[in-house]
């Protein structure tokens, strides 16, 4: 069954079983009761990233509290996407946008990576996870991508999973067309690496190109902002070797 985008969808960090009420968090309760003006018996869709999607009915427990009672499962839980999205952190606002779009485009795991030109020294992982959840709520996604701890690029490459192809956006590539390089990829497991606002350093680019599991791709004739490059790269990967083709 496809998602019903006309109904409010909420992520709840509780197991979902028919007839077993779950507590909405204070922000969700405020939104349902005071913003959406819902009352007892109103229906919403809930999911937890494990038990599929459920139709639930609102049961008020007070002016600031609300319970959601699962009634029936509307969609079973699919396997999580396996696309690993690695990215250099950007400034707040732009990184929020980038994470949300990555989730919408099918990223299954989110890996912040510190490169030589990364401008952000700290990364709010809780905020990134909240953005991932919000994107899933809005787009009908059932699996919630996990945000991993920040790693440096050297460590990411040293610990790279055998059998997973790493694609990185190379602004110095000779060609403007990424599809030829992508069509040569035979692995089913894919990772994407998008650099920071200043791009990869020459040393990083040389290091990446020497690794046998790495495929560099261009992203057209124009220089793209890092957040735009992420969306463009994810789209061309999904269309060429991902779950769109």
GROMACS .gro file of C-alpha atoms in nm:
model
  245
    1UNK     CA    1   0.000   0.000   0.000
    2UNK     CA    2   0.133   0.344  -0.091
    3UNK     CA    3   0.165   0.621   0.167
    4UNK     CA    4  -0.138   0.841   0.222
    5UNK     CA    5   0.018   1.186   0.192
    6UNK     CA    6  -0.307   1.359   0.289
    7UNK     CA    7  -0.281   1.231   0.647
    8UNK     CA    8  -0.050   1.364   0.915
    9UNK     CA    9   0.248   1.131   0.966
   10UNK     CA   10   0.443   1.113   1.292
   11UNK     CA   11   0.755   0.927   1.399
   12UNK     CA   12   0.721   0.770   1.743
   13UNK     CA   13   1.013   0.597   1.921
   14UNK     CA   14   0.793   0.319   2.059
   15UNK     CA   15   0.696  -0.030   1.948
   16UNK     CA   16   0.369  -0.030   1.757
   17UNK     CA   17   0.103  -0.292   1.830
   18UNK     CA   18  -0.269  -0.279   1.761
   19UNK     CA   19  -0.458  -0.137   2.057
   20UNK     CA   20  -0.148  -0.047   2.260
   21UNK     CA   21  -0.141   0.335   2.319
   22UNK     CA   22   0.183   0.526   2.271
   23UNK     CA   23   0.254   0.867   2.422
   24UNK     CA   24   0.304   1.158   2.183
   25UNK     CA   25   0.595   1.377   2.287
   26UNK     CA   26   0.507   1.730   2.411
   27UNK     CA   27   0.588   1.894   2.077
   28UNK     CA   28   0.374   1.644   1.886
   29UNK     CA   29   0.088   1.680   2.137
   30UNK     CA   30   0.097   2.060   2.102
   31UNK     CA   31   0.098   2.033   1.724
   32UNK     CA   32  -0.191   1.787   1.709
   33UNK     CA   33  -0.412   1.951   1.973
   34UNK     CA   34  -0.338   2.321   1.934
   35UNK     CA   35  -0.209   2.369   1.579
   36UNK     CA   36  -0.406   2.105   1.386
   37UNK     CA   37  -0.701   2.133   1.629
   38UNK     CA   38  -0.747   1.757   1.639
   39UNK     CA   39  -0.964   1.590   1.899
   40UNK     CA   40  -1.024   1.238   2.030
   41UNK     CA   41  -1.084   0.999   1.744
   42UNK     CA   42  -0.886   1.199   1.486
   43UNK     CA   43  -0.669   0.975   1.270
   44UNK     CA   44  -0.298   1.003   1.194
   45UNK     CA   45  -0.030   0.772   1.055
   46UNK     CA   46   0.254   0.667   1.284
   47UNK     CA   47   0.580   0.479   1.225
   48UNK     CA   48   0.891   0.393   1.424
   49UNK     CA   49   1.135   0.268   1.161
   50UNK     CA   50   1.080  -0.095   1.269
   51UNK     CA   51   0.714  -0.195   1.268
   52UNK     CA   52   0.589  -0.043   0.944
   53UNK     CA   53   0.326   0.229   0.925
   54UNK     CA   54   0.006   0.227   1.131
   55UNK     CA   55  -0.323   0.408   1.128
   56UNK     CA   56  -0.369   0.548   1.479
   57UNK     CA   57  -0.646   0.735   1.656
   58UNK     CA   58  -0.584   1.026   1.887
   59UNK     CA   59  -0.685   0.985   2.250
   60UNK     CA   60  -0.644   1.303   2.453
   61UNK     CA   61  -0.489   1.258   2.796
   62UNK     CA   62  -0.499   1.624   2.898
   63UNK     CA   63  -0.456   1.974   2.759
   64UNK     CA   64  -0.086   1.917   2.693
   65UNK     CA   65  -0.075   1.540   2.659
   66UNK     CA   66  -0.201   1.303   2.394
   67UNK     CA   67  -0.192   0.932   2.328
   68UNK     CA   68  -0.198   0.763   1.990
   69UNK     CA   69  -0.367   0.425   1.967
   70UNK     CA   70  -0.254   0.208   1.671
   71UNK     CA   71  -0.556   0.056   1.496
   72UNK     CA   72  -0.426  -0.125   1.187
   73UNK     CA   73  -0.101  -0.153   0.994
   74UNK     CA   74  -0.119   0.030   0.662
   75UNK     CA   75   0.229  -0.066   0.530
   76UNK     CA   76   0.478  -0.331   0.632
   77UNK     CA   77   0.837  -0.235   0.709
   78UNK     CA   78   1.059  -0.250   0.399
   79UNK     CA   79   1.434  -0.322   0.409
   80UNK     CA   80   1.628  -0.002   0.483
   81UNK     CA   81   1.804   0.169   0.191
   82UNK     CA   82   2.169   0.066   0.169
   83UNK     CA   83   2.304   0.386   0.012
   84UNK     CA   84   2.571   0.534   0.240
   85UNK     CA   85   2.588   0.914   0.212
   86UNK     CA   86   2.917   1.066   0.330
   87UNK     CA   87   2.940   1.444   0.344
   88UNK     CA   88   3.154   1.726   0.474
   89UNK     CA   89   2.948   1.931   0.725
   90UNK     CA   90   2.820   2.268   0.605
   91UNK     CA   91   2.692   2.573   0.785
   92UNK     CA   92   2.365   2.540   0.973
   93UNK     CA   93   2.069   2.588   0.746
   94UNK     CA   94   2.248   2.451   0.443
   95UNK     CA   95   2.337   2.128   0.620
   96UNK     CA   96   1.976   2.097   0.739
   97UNK     CA   97   1.859   2.125   0.379
   98UNK     CA   98   2.122   1.881   0.256
   99UNK     CA   99   2.036   1.612   0.510
  100UNK     CA  100   1.664   1.642   0.443
  101UNK     CA  101   1.715   1.611   0.067
  102UNK     CA  102   1.956   1.320   0.108
  103UNK     CA  103   1.690   1.131   0.304
  104UNK     CA  104   1.428   1.213   0.041
  105UNK     CA  105   1.664   1.085  -0.229
  106UNK     CA  106   1.710   0.747  -0.064
  107UNK     CA  107   2.015   0.774   0.160
  108UNK     CA  108   2.010   0.491   0.413
  109UNK     CA  109   2.296   0.605   0.638
  110UNK     CA  110   2.443   0.951   0.697
  111UNK     CA  111   2.816   0.985   0.766
  112UNK     CA  112   2.965   1.330   0.843
  113UNK     CA  113   3.328   1.349   0.727
  114UNK     CA  114   3.595   1.605   0.815
  115UNK     CA  115   3.814   1.700   0.519
  116UNK     CA  116   4.099   1.949   0.487
  117UNK     CA  117   3.868   2.228   0.368
  118UNK     CA  118   3.577   2.157   0.606
  119UNK     CA  119   3.480   2.486   0.772
  120UNK     CA  120   3.264   2.349   1.054
  121UNK     CA  121   3.454   2.230   1.362
  122UNK     CA  122   3.147   2.091   1.543
  123UNK     CA  123   2.849   1.898   1.414
  124UNK     CA  124   2.512   1.878   1.592
  125UNK     CA  125   2.432   1.510   1.542
  126UNK     CA  126   2.100   1.531   1.728
  127UNK     CA  127   1.991   1.813   1.499
  128UNK     CA  128   2.089   1.612   1.190
  129UNK     CA  129   1.894   1.312   1.318
  130UNK     CA  130   1.591   1.535   1.380
  131UNK     CA  131   1.614   1.661   1.023
  132UNK     CA  132   1.628   1.303   0.895
  133UNK     CA  133   1.314   1.216   1.093
  134UNK     CA  134   1.130   1.525   0.969
  135UNK     CA  135   1.214   1.438   0.609
  136UNK     CA  136   1.089   1.083   0.660
  137UNK     CA  137   0.763   1.211   0.814
  138UNK     CA  138   0.697   1.440   0.520
  139UNK     CA  139   0.793   1.204   0.239
  140UNK     CA  140   0.628   0.877   0.336
  141UNK     CA  141   0.958   0.708   0.421
  142UNK     CA  142   0.944   0.429   0.680
  143UNK     CA  143   1.314   0.365   0.748
  144UNK     CA  144   1.497   0.633   0.948
  145UNK     CA  145   1.858   0.681   0.836
  146UNK     CA  146   2.104   0.679   1.124
  147UNK     CA  147   2.354   0.963   1.162
  148UNK     CA  148   2.698   0.822   1.241
  149UNK     CA  149   2.966   0.984   1.453
  150UNK     CA  150   3.190   1.230   1.270
  151UNK     CA  151   3.509   1.082   1.124
  152UNK     CA  152   3.809   1.224   0.941
  153UNK     CA  153   3.845   1.137   0.574
  154UNK     CA  154   4.159   0.927   0.630
  155UNK     CA  155   3.978   0.708   0.882
  156UNK     CA  156   3.672   0.674   0.659
  157UNK     CA  157   3.889   0.545   0.377
  158UNK     CA  158   4.099   0.320   0.602
  159UNK     CA  159   3.790   0.153   0.747
  160UNK     CA  160   3.590   0.141   0.424
  161UNK     CA  161   3.365  -0.164   0.394
  162UNK     CA  162   3.500  -0.424   0.148
  163UNK     CA  163   3.272  -0.472  -0.150
  164UNK     CA  164   3.115  -0.124  -0.132
  165UNK     CA  165   3.191   0.114  -0.418
  166UNK     CA  166   3.266   0.474  -0.315
  167UNK     CA  167   3.165   0.743  -0.562
  168UNK     CA  168   3.299   1.091  -0.508
  169UNK     CA  169   3.212   1.417  -0.679
  170UNK     CA  170   3.527   1.537  -0.857
  171UNK     CA  171   3.506   1.898  -0.969
  172UNK     CA  172   3.835   1.857  -1.161
  173UNK     CA  173   3.708   1.575  -1.383
  174UNK     CA  174   3.774   1.609  -1.757
  175UNK     CA  175   3.423   1.506  -1.860
  176UNK     CA  176   3.090   1.669  -1.777
  177UNK     CA  177   2.887   1.346  -1.798
  178UNK     CA  178   2.875   1.120  -1.490
  179UNK     CA  179   2.669   0.838  -1.642
  180UNK     CA  180   2.954   0.670  -1.830
  181UNK     CA  181   3.157   0.623  -1.511
  182UNK     CA  182   2.853   0.511  -1.315
  183UNK     CA  183   2.750   0.250  -1.571
  184UNK     CA  184   3.087   0.083  -1.518
  185UNK     CA  185   3.007   0.026  -1.148
  186UNK     CA  186   2.928  -0.341  -1.083
  187UNK     CA  187   2.886  -0.338  -0.703
  188UNK     CA  188   2.538  -0.338  -0.554
  189UNK     CA  189   2.657  -0.161  -0.238
  190UNK     CA  190   2.722   0.209  -0.297
  191UNK     CA  191   2.859   0.501  -0.100
  192UNK     CA  192   2.864   0.866  -0.208
  193UNK     CA  193   3.116   1.121  -0.086
  194UNK     CA  194   3.046   1.493  -0.130
  195UNK     CA  195   3.312   1.744  -0.028
  196UNK     CA  196   3.292   2.077   0.156
  197UNK     CA  197   3.223   2.424   0.020
  198UNK     CA  198   3.590   2.465  -0.078
  199UNK     CA  199   3.604   2.125  -0.246
  200UNK     CA  200   3.856   1.850  -0.187
  201UNK     CA  201   4.223   1.942  -0.156
  202UNK     CA  202   4.464   1.827  -0.427
  203UNK     CA  203   4.613   1.572  -0.185
  204UNK     CA  204   4.269   1.433  -0.100
  205UNK     CA  205   4.174   1.409  -0.466
  206UNK     CA  206   4.495   1.225  -0.550
  207UNK     CA  207   4.445   0.989  -0.256
  208UNK     CA  208   4.089   0.909  -0.357
  209UNK     CA  209   4.183   0.841  -0.718
  210UNK     CA  210   4.449   0.587  -0.618
  211UNK     CA  211   4.203   0.366  -0.428
  212UNK     CA  212   4.064   0.068  -0.624
  213UNK     CA  213   3.715   0.094  -0.475
  214UNK     CA  214   3.669   0.465  -0.564
  215UNK     CA  215   3.496   0.605  -0.873
  216UNK     CA  216   3.519   0.980  -0.940
  217UNK     CA  217   3.230   1.143  -1.124
  218UNK     CA  218   3.176   1.494  -1.265
  219UNK     CA  219   2.852   1.686  -1.211
  220UNK     CA  220   2.821   1.887  -1.529
  221UNK     CA  221   2.990   2.201  -1.661
  222UNK     CA  222   2.896   2.432  -1.372
  223UNK     CA  223   3.047   2.460  -1.025
  224UNK     CA  224   2.775   2.358  -0.781
  225UNK     CA  225   2.735   2.449  -0.415
  226UNK     CA  226   2.800   2.154  -0.188
  227UNK     CA  227   2.433   2.111  -0.095
  228UNK     CA  228   2.327   2.133  -0.460
  229UNK     CA  229   2.599   1.886  -0.560
  230UNK     CA  230   2.465   1.639  -0.305
  231UNK     CA  231   2.115   1.643  -0.455
  232UNK     CA  232   2.250   1.625  -0.812
  233UNK     CA  233   2.483   1.335  -0.732
  234UNK     CA  234   2.216   1.137  -0.548
  235UNK     CA  235   1.972   1.188  -0.835
  236UNK     CA  236   2.212   1.071  -1.105
  237UNK     CA  237   2.324   0.772  -0.895
  238UNK     CA  238   1.967   0.661  -0.825
  239UNK     CA  239   1.871   0.707  -1.191
  240UNK     CA  240   2.174   0.522  -1.328
  241UNK     CA  241   2.256   0.243  -1.080
  242UNK     CA  242   2.016   0.296  -0.788
  243UNK     CA  243   1.650   0.231  -0.716
  244UNK     CA  244   1.512   0.450  -0.997
  245UNK     CA  245   1.636   0.242  -1.290
   0.00000   0.00000   0.00000
